[in-house]
């Protein structure tokens, strides 16, 4: 097994008296989809925010590409090559696809925006992901369907040669066929060598695309297992009770 | 009866949707046609010069306020600030100071108030409407503190050159307004800053998560609004030939009407400088035309109020059309998704979108 691109060791995080994350471990491998599952309040969001630099863990090791690093803010995480695609905050409706993909990182020619260069790069990225559903990359995001919006949000994350892409419930608001589309895209993302973290409540999705499943239970890692080694009902057990017969509590992966 | 009017409005909105500028130009054209037919003095070179000259301050300030409103902000302080900056310049100049130095002082005071608005909104998180309502009163008070009545005496002889002179028949104020409008148009349409202004208006949280420094952008917007007001104050007081603390009452209203008539969305995220210029001309020609046909000045307030409300209602209707369209589109594209790999279906969805947009 290759070396993990991102590895968290014994991460703890409290908000006042509430101990949200307890000694959480997580390994994310390049070229794989690591699904992060858990019930509401299990600590998924907090863990993601620790990775993205929005929260700083109270203790624990953050190992990126074999080196221990400290991440003090979203900019640090972005600099490492970690990108988060937030569930509903990913895009500005009034801007077109190109503008959205480059928001915050616009290409300039002198003092002005280099529209043509951005358009070429956006087109190339969408083609690279085999996205053929959008009519024009100059249409506003408001005119896109849910699946297309999610596609643009993911393409935005790919544009910058990121090493880790975190997807926060990318299929939550989508219909059946659009979900399928987005899951294909998630797979292609991983196949291109990116380490993908997929947060999802939907075990069907998880079993369809994930290589690796990490289940959180009340702020602790119940287990991180290979998909091939578990069944859906075992994962449900992990989510609801924190343990399952035949799965050793933590580090089943090692 | 009312429902017929609504349907008419909505079909009109559908025609004009996607091209707010054409809609505003259409209104301007109808207005000018009406006054040309009702007054022989309307469509004359002198009157055109006169109206564009007096509209220039609305264009100067409106250009900056357009950006503020696209970013979902508001600046109500511009009218009072116009008076405060104007009387400051006049007061300094009447004491024998260099004319340009007094102009510079007026612009500096504008910038100072802009920075104050920006600090209140960004630093203290006061909502823009309240922050600038506060500074509106502060600026008006300061104007009266500088001078309780208009300064007429002691102004240098060249005081009015800037406001009343022209270059090849084009009044200086118009040239200044065009230059400033071009600058803001460039800033909004061509630069990273402008793109961030639209992004903030579209979704502030998304912009923040994308790494846009929204605090800096919003602060700069209010600063520029104040600066533009300072420049407009210089142009206006020079044209009027006095420093009067009573000027600019209702000016903020004219600016906001111009910006909204120009197609800037009240919900933010949409708008163009060209639209604001047309909006300002509508406001200017409306007032001028009503004057010429002998309507009492008080009715102009009524007309402006009606214009504002009508513009907002039209904005609401076109917006509703748009959101209905996007729902329909969603349904369409869902149907099409199963066959997305088939290039024909892409053409199909394109034709749906063409039909709607």
Coordinates of C-alpha atoms in Angstrom, one line a residue:
Chain A
X1 CA 0.0 0.0 0.0
X2 CA 1.2 3.4 -0.9
X3 CA 2.0 6.1 1.7
X4 CA -1.0 8.1 2.7
X5 CA -1.1 11.6 1.3
X6 CA -2.8 12.8 4.4
X7 CA -2.6 11.2 7.8
X8 CA -4.2 12.4 11.1
X9 CA -3.0 10.9 14.3
X10 CA -4.8 11.2 17.7
X11 CA -6.6 14.4 16.8
X12 CA -8.5 16.0 19.7
X13 CA -10.8 19.0 19.6
X14 CA -13.0 20.4 22.3
X15 CA -15.3 23.4 22.3
X16 CA -15.5 24.4 25.9
X17 CA -16.6 21.4 27.9
X18 CA -17.7 19.5 24.8
X19 CA -15.1 17.0 23.6
X20 CA -16.0 16.7 19.9
X21 CA -13.1 14.7 18.6
X22 CA -11.3 12.1 20.7
X23 CA -8.0 10.6 19.4
X24 CA -9.2 10.4 15.8
X25 CA -7.0 8.8 13.2
X26 CA -7.6 9.1 9.5
X27 CA -5.6 8.0 6.5
X28 CA -6.2 9.3 3.0
X29 CA -4.4 7.6 0.2
X30 CA -3.7 9.2 -3.2
X31 CA -5.9 7.7 -6.0
X32 CA -8.5 6.5 -3.5
X33 CA -11.9 7.7 -2.3
X34 CA -12.0 7.6 1.5
X35 CA -15.6 7.9 2.7
X36 CA -16.2 9.5 6.0
X37 CA -19.4 8.3 7.5
X38 CA -21.2 8.8 10.8
X39 CA -24.4 9.9 12.3
X40 CA -25.3 13.5 12.9
X41 CA -23.1 14.9 15.6
X42 CA -20.5 12.2 15.2
X43 CA -17.9 14.9 14.4
X44 CA -17.6 14.6 10.7
X45 CA -17.9 18.4 10.1
X46 CA -15.5 19.2 12.9
X47 CA -12.9 16.8 11.5
X48 CA -13.2 18.3 8.0
X49 CA -12.9 21.7 9.4
X50 CA -9.7 20.7 11.2
X51 CA -8.3 19.3 8.0
X52 CA -9.3 22.5 6.1
X53 CA -7.7 24.7 8.7
X54 CA -10.9 26.4 9.8
X55 CA -10.4 24.9 13.3
X56 CA -7.0 24.1 14.8
X57 CA -6.9 20.7 16.7
X58 CA -6.1 20.9 20.4
X59 CA -3.7 18.0 20.0
X60 CA -2.6 15.4 17.5
X61 CA -0.5 15.1 14.5
X62 CA -1.3 16.3 11.0
X63 CA 0.9 14.5 8.5
X64 CA 0.8 15.6 4.9
X65 CA 2.8 13.8 2.2
X66 CA 5.0 12.2 4.9
X67 CA 5.8 15.5 6.7
X68 CA 4.3 16.7 9.9
X69 CA 2.7 20.1 9.4
X70 CA 0.7 22.6 11.3
X71 CA -2.3 24.2 9.6
X72 CA -3.3 27.5 11.1
X73 CA -5.9 28.7 8.7
X74 CA -7.7 27.9 5.4
X75 CA -4.9 29.5 3.5
X76 CA -2.4 27.0 4.9
X77 CA -4.5 24.1 3.9
X78 CA -5.0 25.6 0.4
X79 CA -1.2 26.1 0.1
X80 CA -0.7 22.4 0.9
X81 CA -3.1 21.5 -1.9
X82 CA -6.3 20.7 0.1
X83 CA -9.5 21.9 -1.3
X84 CA -13.0 21.6 0.3
X85 CA -16.2 21.6 -1.8
X86 CA -18.9 22.7 0.6
X87 CA -22.3 21.4 0.3
X88 CA -24.3 24.5 -0.5
X89 CA -21.8 27.3 -0.4
X90 CA -19.6 26.4 -3.3
X91 CA -20.8 28.7 -6.0
X92 CA -22.0 32.3 -6.7
X93 CA -25.2 32.0 -8.7
X94 CA -24.7 35.3 -10.5
X95 CA -21.3 34.5 -11.9
X96 CA -20.7 32.3 -14.9
X97 CA -18.9 29.0 -14.8
X98 CA -15.4 30.4 -15.6
X99 CA -15.8 33.1 -13.0
X100 CA -16.8 30.7 -10.3
X101 CA -14.0 28.3 -11.1
X102 CA -11.4 31.1 -10.7
X103 CA -13.1 33.0 -7.9
X104 CA -10.4 34.2 -5.4
X105 CA -7.7 33.0 -7.8
X106 CA -8.3 35.1 -10.9
X107 CA -5.7 35.1 -13.6
X108 CA -4.5 38.6 -14.5
X109 CA -2.9 40.2 -17.5
X110 CA -1.4 43.4 -16.1
X111 CA -4.1 45.1 -14.1
X112 CA -7.1 43.4 -15.8
X113 CA -8.6 40.0 -15.8
X114 CA -7.2 37.6 -18.4
X115 CA -10.6 36.2 -19.5
X116 CA -9.4 34.1 -22.4
X117 CA -6.7 32.4 -20.4
X118 CA -9.2 31.5 -17.7
X119 CA -11.7 30.3 -20.2
X120 CA -9.1 28.0 -21.9
X121 CA -8.0 26.5 -18.5
X122 CA -11.6 26.0 -17.4
X123 CA -12.5 24.3 -20.6
X124 CA -9.4 22.0 -20.3
X125 CA -10.3 21.1 -16.8
X126 CA -13.9 20.2 -17.6
X127 CA -12.8 18.2 -20.6
X128 CA -10.2 16.4 -18.5
X129 CA -13.1 15.4 -16.2
X130 CA -15.1 14.3 -19.3
X131 CA -17.8 16.8 -18.4
X132 CA -19.9 17.3 -21.5
X133 CA -23.2 18.3 -19.9
X134 CA -22.7 22.1 -19.8
X135 CA -23.7 24.0 -22.9
X136 CA -21.5 27.0 -22.5
X137 CA -18.9 27.8 -19.8
X138 CA -20.1 31.4 -20.0
X139 CA -23.6 30.7 -18.7
X140 CA -24.4 31.8 -15.2
X141 CA -24.4 29.1 -12.5
X142 CA -28.0 30.0 -11.7
X143 CA -29.0 28.4 -15.0
X144 CA -27.4 25.0 -14.2
X145 CA -29.1 22.0 -12.7
X146 CA -28.1 20.7 -9.3
X147 CA -25.8 18.0 -10.8
X148 CA -24.1 20.5 -13.1
X149 CA -23.5 22.9 -10.2
X150 CA -21.9 20.2 -8.2
X151 CA -19.8 19.3 -11.3
X152 CA -18.6 22.9 -11.6
X153 CA -17.8 23.0 -7.8
X154 CA -15.7 19.8 -8.2
X155 CA -14.0 21.0 -11.3
X156 CA -13.1 24.1 -9.4
X157 CA -11.3 22.0 -6.9
X158 CA -9.5 20.1 -9.6
X159 CA -8.3 23.2 -11.5
X160 CA -5.6 23.8 -9.0
X161 CA -3.8 20.5 -9.0
X162 CA -4.9 19.7 -5.5
X163 CA -3.7 16.6 -3.8
X164 CA -6.6 16.2 -1.5
X165 CA -10.2 17.1 -2.3
X166 CA -12.9 17.0 0.4
X167 CA -16.5 16.7 -0.8
X168 CA -19.1 17.5 1.7
X169 CA -22.3 15.6 0.8
X170 CA -22.0 16.3 -2.9
X171 CA -25.1 14.3 -3.8
X172 CA -27.3 15.3 -0.9
X173 CA -29.7 17.5 -3.0
X174 CA -29.6 15.5 -6.2
X175 CA -31.9 13.2 -8.1
X176 CA -31.0 9.6 -9.0
X177 CA -29.4 10.2 -12.4
X178 CA -27.6 13.3 -11.3
X179 CA -26.2 11.5 -8.3
X180 CA -24.9 8.9 -10.6
X181 CA -23.2 11.6 -12.7
X182 CA -21.5 13.1 -9.7
X183 CA -20.4 9.8 -8.4
X184 CA -18.7 9.0 -11.7
X185 CA -17.0 12.3 -11.5
X186 CA -15.8 11.5 -7.9
X187 CA -14.4 8.2 -9.2
X188 CA -12.5 9.9 -12.1
X189 CA -11.2 12.5 -9.6
X190 CA -9.6 9.7 -7.5
X191 CA -8.4 7.8 -10.6
X192 CA -6.4 10.9 -11.6
X193 CA -4.4 10.4 -8.4
X194 CA -6.1 12.8 -6.0
X195 CA -6.9 11.7 -2.5
X196 CA -10.6 12.2 -2.2
X197 CA -12.5 12.4 1.1
X198 CA -16.2 11.9 0.6
X199 CA -18.7 12.8 3.3
X200 CA -22.0 11.1 2.8
X201 CA -25.0 9.9 4.6
X202 CA -25.9 7.6 1.8
X203 CA -24.4 4.2 2.1
X204 CA -25.3 3.3 -1.5
X205 CA -23.1 6.1 -2.7
X206 CA -20.4 5.1 -0.3
X207 CA -20.3 1.5 -1.5
X208 CA -20.4 2.6 -5.1
X209 CA -17.3 4.8 -5.1
X210 CA -15.3 4.4 -1.9
X211 CA -12.2 2.4 -1.6
X212 CA -11.9 3.0 2.1
X213 CA -14.5 3.7 4.7
X214 CA -13.9 5.6 8.0
X215 CA -16.8 5.5 10.4
X216 CA -17.0 8.1 13.2
X217 CA -19.0 7.4 16.3
X218 CA -19.5 10.0 19.0
X219 CA -16.3 11.8 18.2
X220 CA -14.2 8.7 18.0
X221 CA -13.0 6.7 15.0
X222 CA -15.0 3.4 15.2
X223 CA -12.9 1.9 12.4
X224 CA -11.3 2.7 9.1
X225 CA -11.7 -0.3 6.8
X226 CA -11.3 -1.4 3.2
X227 CA -14.7 -1.4 1.4
X228 CA -14.0 -4.9 0.2
X229 CA -13.7 -6.2 3.7
X230 CA -17.1 -5.1 5.0
X231 CA -20.7 -5.3 4.3
X232 CA -23.3 -2.5 4.4
X233 CA -24.8 -3.8 7.6
X234 CA -21.5 -3.9 9.3
X235 CA -20.9 -0.2 8.4
X236 CA -24.4 0.6 9.7
X237 CA -23.5 -1.1 12.9
X238 CA -20.3 1.0 13.1
X239 CA -22.3 4.2 12.6
X240 CA -25.0 3.4 15.1
X241 CA -23.1 1.5 17.8
X242 CA -19.5 2.2 17.2
X243 CA -18.5 -1.4 16.9
X244 CA -19.2 -4.4 14.8
X245 CA -18.4 -8.1 15.1
X246 CA -15.3 -9.0 13.2
X247 CA -13.9 -5.5 12.8
X248 CA -11.2 -4.5 15.2
X249 CA -11.9 -1.0 16.7
X250 CA -9.2 1.2 15.1
X251 CA -6.5 0.7 12.5
X252 CA -8.0 -2.3 10.7
X253 CA -6.2 -0.8 7.7
X254 CA -2.7 -1.3 9.0
Chain B
X1 CA -58.3 44.4 -14.2
X2 CA -55.3 44.3 -11.9
X3 CA -54.4 40.8 -13.0
X4 CA -54.3 42.0 -16.6
X5 CA -51.9 44.8 -15.6
X6 CA -49.8 42.2 -13.8
X7 CA -49.7 39.9 -16.8
X8 CA -48.8 42.8 -19.0
X9 CA -46.0 43.8 -16.7
X10 CA -44.7 40.2 -16.6
X11 CA -44.7 39.8 -20.3
X12 CA -43.0 43.1 -20.6
X13 CA -40.5 41.9 -18.0
X14 CA -39.9 38.8 -20.1
X15 CA -39.1 40.8 -23.1
X16 CA -36.7 43.1 -21.2
X17 CA -35.1 40.4 -19.1
X18 CA -31.5 39.7 -19.8
X19 CA -31.2 43.2 -21.2
X20 CA -31.8 45.7 -18.5
X21 CA -29.9 48.3 -20.3
X22 CA -32.2 48.1 -23.3
X23 CA -35.2 48.5 -20.9
X24 CA -33.7 51.6 -19.3
X25 CA -32.8 53.1 -22.7
X26 CA -36.4 52.5 -23.8
X27 CA -37.8 54.3 -20.8
X28 CA -35.4 57.2 -21.5
X29 CA -36.4 57.3 -25.1
X30 CA -40.1 57.4 -24.3
X31 CA -39.6 60.1 -21.7
X32 CA -37.6 62.3 -24.1
X33 CA -40.1 61.7 -26.9
X34 CA -42.9 62.8 -24.6
X35 CA -41.2 66.1 -23.5
X36 CA -40.1 66.8 -27.0
X37 CA -43.7 66.7 -28.1
X38 CA -45.0 68.7 -25.2
X39 CA -42.3 71.4 -24.9
X40 CA -40.5 73.2 -27.7
X41 CA -37.7 74.2 -25.4
X42 CA -36.9 70.6 -24.4
X43 CA -34.9 69.3 -27.4
X44 CA -32.4 72.2 -27.7
X45 CA -28.7 72.1 -27.5
X46 CA -28.8 74.5 -24.5
X47 CA -31.2 72.4 -22.6
X48 CA -29.3 69.2 -23.3
X49 CA -26.1 70.9 -22.0
X50 CA -28.0 72.1 -19.0
X51 CA -29.5 68.7 -18.1
X52 CA -26.3 66.8 -18.6
X53 CA -24.4 69.3 -16.6
X54 CA -26.8 69.0 -13.7
X55 CA -27.0 65.3 -14.0
X56 CA -23.2 64.9 -13.8
X57 CA -23.1 64.8 -10.0
X58 CA -25.7 62.0 -9.9
X59 CA -23.5 60.1 -12.5
X60 CA -20.3 60.7 -10.5
X61 CA -21.8 59.5 -7.2
X62 CA -24.1 56.9 -8.8
X63 CA -21.1 55.1 -10.5
X64 CA -19.5 54.5 -7.1
X65 CA -22.8 53.7 -5.4
X66 CA -23.6 51.2 -8.2
X67 CA -20.6 49.1 -7.0
X68 CA -21.7 49.5 -3.4
X69 CA -25.2 48.3 -4.2
X70 CA -24.0 45.4 -6.4
X71 CA -22.1 44.2 -3.3
X72 CA -25.4 44.4 -1.4
X73 CA -24.5 47.6 0.4
X74 CA -26.1 51.1 0.5
X75 CA -24.8 54.6 1.0
X76 CA -27.4 57.1 2.2
X77 CA -24.9 59.7 3.4
X78 CA -24.0 61.0 -0.1
X79 CA -26.5 63.9 -0.1
X80 CA -25.4 65.4 3.2
X81 CA -21.8 64.7 2.4
X82 CA -22.2 66.7 -0.8
X83 CA -23.2 69.7 1.3
X84 CA -20.5 69.2 3.9
X85 CA -17.7 68.8 1.3
X86 CA -19.1 71.7 -0.7
X87 CA -19.2 74.2 2.1
X88 CA -15.8 73.1 3.4
X89 CA -14.3 73.9 -0.1
X90 CA -16.1 77.2 -0.3
X91 CA -15.2 78.2 3.3
X92 CA -11.5 77.4 2.7
X93 CA -11.5 79.2 -0.7
X94 CA -13.3 82.3 0.7
X95 CA -10.4 82.7 3.2
X96 CA -8.0 83.2 0.3
X97 CA -6.6 79.7 0.1
X98 CA -5.6 78.3 -3.2
X99 CA -8.7 77.1 -5.2
X100 CA -7.3 73.7 -5.9
X101 CA -6.3 73.2 -2.3
X102 CA -9.9 73.9 -1.2
X103 CA -11.1 71.4 -3.8
X104 CA -8.7 68.8 -2.5
X105 CA -10.0 69.5 1.1
X106 CA -13.5 68.7 -0.1
X107 CA -12.4 65.5 -1.7
X108 CA -10.4 64.6 1.4
X109 CA -13.5 65.1 3.6
X110 CA -15.4 62.9 1.2
X111 CA -12.8 60.2 1.6
X112 CA -12.8 60.6 5.4
X113 CA -16.6 60.0 5.5
X114 CA -16.3 57.1 3.1
X115 CA -13.6 55.5 5.4
X116 CA -15.9 56.1 8.4
X117 CA -18.8 54.4 6.6
X118 CA -16.5 51.5 5.6
X119 CA -15.2 51.2 9.2
X120 CA -18.7 51.1 10.6
X121 CA -19.9 48.5 8.2
X122 CA -16.9 46.3 8.1
X123 CA -15.3 46.9 11.5
X124 CA -18.3 47.3 13.7
X125 CA -20.7 45.3 11.6
X126 CA -23.4 48.0 11.6
X127 CA -25.9 47.4 8.8
X128 CA -25.2 49.8 5.8
X129 CA -28.6 51.5 6.0
X130 CA -28.1 52.4 9.7
X131 CA -24.4 53.3 9.4
X132 CA -24.9 55.6 6.5
X133 CA -28.2 57.0 7.9
X134 CA -26.0 58.0 10.9
X135 CA -23.3 59.6 8.9
X136 CA -26.0 61.3 6.8
X137 CA -27.0 63.3 9.8
X138 CA -23.4 63.8 11.0
X139 CA -22.4 65.2 7.6
X140 CA -25.5 67.5 7.4
X141 CA -24.7 68.8 10.9
X142 CA -21.1 69.5 10.0
X143 CA -22.2 71.4 6.9
X144 CA -24.3 73.7 9.1
X145 CA -21.5 74.0 11.6
X146 CA -19.1 75.2 8.9
X147 CA -21.7 77.8 7.8
X148 CA -25.3 78.2 8.8
X149 CA -26.1 80.0 5.5
X150 CA -24.7 79.9 2.0
X151 CA -21.2 81.3 1.4
X152 CA -21.4 83.7 -1.5
X153 CA -18.9 86.5 -0.7
X154 CA -15.1 86.1 -0.9
X155 CA -15.1 83.3 -3.3
X156 CA -12.2 83.6 -5.9
X157 CA -13.2 84.8 -9.3
X158 CA -12.3 81.5 -11.0
X159 CA -14.5 79.6 -8.5
X160 CA -17.2 78.7 -11.1
X161 CA -14.8 77.9 -14.0
X162 CA -14.9 74.2 -13.4
X163 CA -18.7 73.9 -13.0
X164 CA -19.8 76.2 -15.8
X165 CA -17.0 76.0 -18.4
X166 CA -17.0 73.8 -21.4
X167 CA -14.5 72.2 -23.7
X168 CA -15.7 72.3 -27.4
X169 CA -19.3 72.8 -26.2
X170 CA -19.1 69.8 -23.8
X171 CA -19.4 71.1 -20.2
X172 CA -16.5 70.2 -17.9
X173 CA -18.8 68.5 -15.3
X174 CA -20.0 66.1 -18.1
X175 CA -16.4 65.3 -19.0
X176 CA -15.5 64.7 -15.4
X177 CA -18.6 62.5 -15.0
X178 CA -17.7 60.5 -18.1
X179 CA -14.1 59.9 -17.0
X180 CA -15.3 58.8 -13.6
X181 CA -18.0 56.5 -15.0
X182 CA -15.5 55.0 -17.4
X183 CA -13.1 54.3 -14.5
X184 CA -15.8 52.6 -12.4
X185 CA -17.0 50.7 -15.5
X186 CA -13.5 49.4 -16.0
X187 CA -13.0 48.6 -12.4
X188 CA -16.3 46.7 -12.3
X189 CA -16.0 44.8 -15.6
X190 CA -12.3 44.2 -16.1
X191 CA -10.5 43.9 -12.8
X192 CA -10.3 41.3 -10.1
X193 CA -11.7 43.8 -7.7
X194 CA -14.9 44.2 -9.8
X195 CA -15.3 40.4 -10.1
X196 CA -15.1 40.2 -6.3
X197 CA -17.7 42.9 -6.0
X198 CA -20.1 40.8 -8.0
X199 CA -19.1 37.7 -6.0
X200 CA -19.9 39.4 -2.7
X201 CA -23.3 40.5 -4.1
X202 CA -24.0 37.0 -5.3
X203 CA -23.0 35.1 -2.2
X204 CA -20.9 36.7 0.5
X205 CA -20.1 33.4 2.3
X206 CA -19.0 31.7 -0.9
X207 CA -16.8 34.6 -1.8
X208 CA -15.2 34.5 1.7
X209 CA -14.6 30.7 1.5
X210 CA -13.1 31.2 -2.0
X211 CA -10.4 33.5 -0.5
X212 CA -11.9 36.8 -1.4
X213 CA -10.9 39.5 1.2
X214 CA -14.5 40.7 1.6
X215 CA -13.7 43.1 4.4
X216 CA -11.1 44.9 2.3
X217 CA -13.3 45.0 -0.8
X218 CA -16.4 46.4 1.1
X219 CA -14.3 49.0 3.0
X220 CA -12.8 50.2 -0.3
X221 CA -16.3 50.4 -1.8
X222 CA -17.5 52.9 0.8
X223 CA -14.2 54.8 0.6
X224 CA -14.7 55.2 -3.1
X225 CA -18.3 56.2 -2.6
X226 CA -17.1 59.0 -0.3
X227 CA -14.3 60.0 -2.7
X228 CA -16.7 60.2 -5.6
X229 CA -19.1 62.3 -3.5
X230 CA -16.2 64.7 -2.6
X231 CA -15.5 65.1 -6.4
X232 CA -19.2 65.7 -7.1
X233 CA -19.3 68.3 -4.3
X234 CA -16.5 70.2 -6.0
X235 CA -18.3 70.1 -9.4
X236 CA -21.7 71.0 -7.9
X237 CA -20.6 73.9 -5.7
X238 CA -18.5 75.3 -8.5
X239 CA -21.5 75.2 -10.8
X240 CA -23.8 76.8 -8.3
X241 CA -21.2 79.5 -7.4
X242 CA -21.7 79.2 -3.7
X243 CA -21.1 77.0 -0.7
X244 CA -24.6 76.2 0.5
X245 CA -25.2 73.8 3.5
X246 CA -28.7 73.2 2.2
X247 CA -27.7 71.5 -1.1
X248 CA -28.0 67.7 -1.7
X249 CA -31.3 67.2 0.2
X250 CA -32.8 64.2 -1.5
X251 CA -29.7 63.7 -3.6
X252 CA -29.1 60.2 -2.1
X253 CA -32.6 59.5 -3.3
X254 CA -31.9 60.6 -6.9
X255 CA -28.7 58.5 -6.8
X256 CA -30.5 55.4 -5.6
X257 CA -33.3 55.9 -8.2
X258 CA -30.8 56.2 -10.9
X259 CA -28.9 53.1 -9.9
X260 CA -32.1 51.0 -9.7
X261 CA -33.6 52.4 -12.9
X262 CA -30.3 51.4 -14.4
X263 CA -30.9 47.8 -13.7
X264 CA -28.8 47.2 -10.6
X265 CA -30.6 44.5 -8.6
X266 CA -31.7 45.3 -5.1
X267 CA -30.7 41.8 -4.1
X268 CA -27.2 42.5 -5.3
X269 CA -24.9 40.7 -7.7
X270 CA -26.2 42.4 -10.8
X271 CA -25.7 45.8 -12.3
X272 CA -23.7 47.9 -14.7
X273 CA -22.3 51.4 -14.8
X274 CA -23.9 52.1 -18.3
X275 CA -27.3 51.4 -16.8
X276 CA -26.7 53.9 -14.0
X277 CA -25.8 56.6 -16.5
X278 CA -29.1 56.0 -18.3
X279 CA -30.9 55.9 -15.0
X280 CA -29.3 59.2 -14.0
X281 CA -30.4 60.7 -17.4
X282 CA -33.9 59.5 -16.8
X283 CA -34.0 61.2 -13.4
X284 CA -32.4 64.4 -14.9
X285 CA -34.7 64.6 -17.9
X286 CA -37.8 63.8 -15.9
X287 CA -37.2 66.8 -13.6
X288 CA -36.2 69.1 -16.4
X289 CA -39.1 68.1 -18.6
X290 CA -41.6 68.5 -15.8
X291 CA -40.1 72.0 -15.1
X292 CA -40.4 73.0 -18.8
X293 CA -44.0 71.9 -19.1
X294 CA -44.8 73.9 -16.0
X295 CA -45.4 71.3 -13.5
X296 CA -44.9 72.5 -9.9
X297 CA -41.6 71.4 -8.5
X298 CA -43.3 69.5 -5.6
X299 CA -44.7 67.1 -8.2
X300 CA -41.2 66.2 -9.1
X301 CA -40.7 64.5 -5.8
X302 CA -43.9 62.6 -6.4
X303 CA -42.7 61.6 -9.9
X304 CA -39.3 60.5 -8.5
X305 CA -41.0 58.5 -5.8
X306 CA -43.3 56.8 -8.3
X307 CA -40.3 56.1 -10.6
X308 CA -38.4 54.4 -7.8
X309 CA -41.3 52.2 -6.7
X310 CA -42.1 51.3 -10.3
X311 CA -38.5 50.4 -10.9
X312 CA -38.5 48.1 -7.9
X313 CA -41.7 46.5 -8.8
X314 CA -40.4 45.8 -12.3
X315 CA -37.2 44.4 -10.8
X316 CA -39.4 42.1 -8.7
X317 CA -41.4 40.9 -11.7
X318 CA -38.4 40.2 -13.9
X319 CA -36.8 38.4 -11.0
X320 CA -39.8 36.2 -10.4
X321 CA -39.7 35.3 -14.1
X322 CA -36.1 34.3 -13.8
X323 CA -36.5 32.1 -10.8
X324 CA -39.5 30.4 -12.5
X325 CA -37.4 29.9 -15.5
X326 CA -34.6 28.2 -13.5
X327 CA -37.1 25.8 -11.9
X328 CA -38.4 24.9 -15.3
X329 CA -34.8 24.4 -16.5
X330 CA -34.1 22.1 -13.6
X331 CA -37.0 19.9 -14.6
X332 CA -35.8 19.9 -18.2
X333 CA -32.3 19.0 -17.5
X334 CA -33.3 16.3 -15.1
X335 CA -35.2 14.7 -18.0
X336 CA -32.2 15.1 -20.2
X337 CA -29.7 13.7 -17.8
X338 CA -30.2 10.1 -18.6
X339 CA -29.0 10.7 -22.1
X340 CA -26.4 13.2 -21.5
X341 CA -23.7 11.3 -23.3
X342 CA -25.7 11.7 -26.4
X343 CA -24.7 14.9 -28.0
X344 CA -28.2 15.4 -29.4
X345 CA -29.6 15.8 -25.9
X346 CA -27.1 18.6 -25.2
X347 CA -28.5 20.4 -28.1
X348 CA -31.9 19.7 -26.8
X349 CA -31.3 21.2 -23.4
X350 CA -29.6 24.1 -25.1
X351 CA -32.7 24.8 -27.1
X352 CA -34.7 24.7 -23.8
X353 CA -32.4 27.2 -22.3
X354 CA -32.5 29.3 -25.4
X355 CA -36.2 29.4 -25.2
X356 CA -36.2 30.5 -21.6
X357 CA -33.4 33.0 -21.6

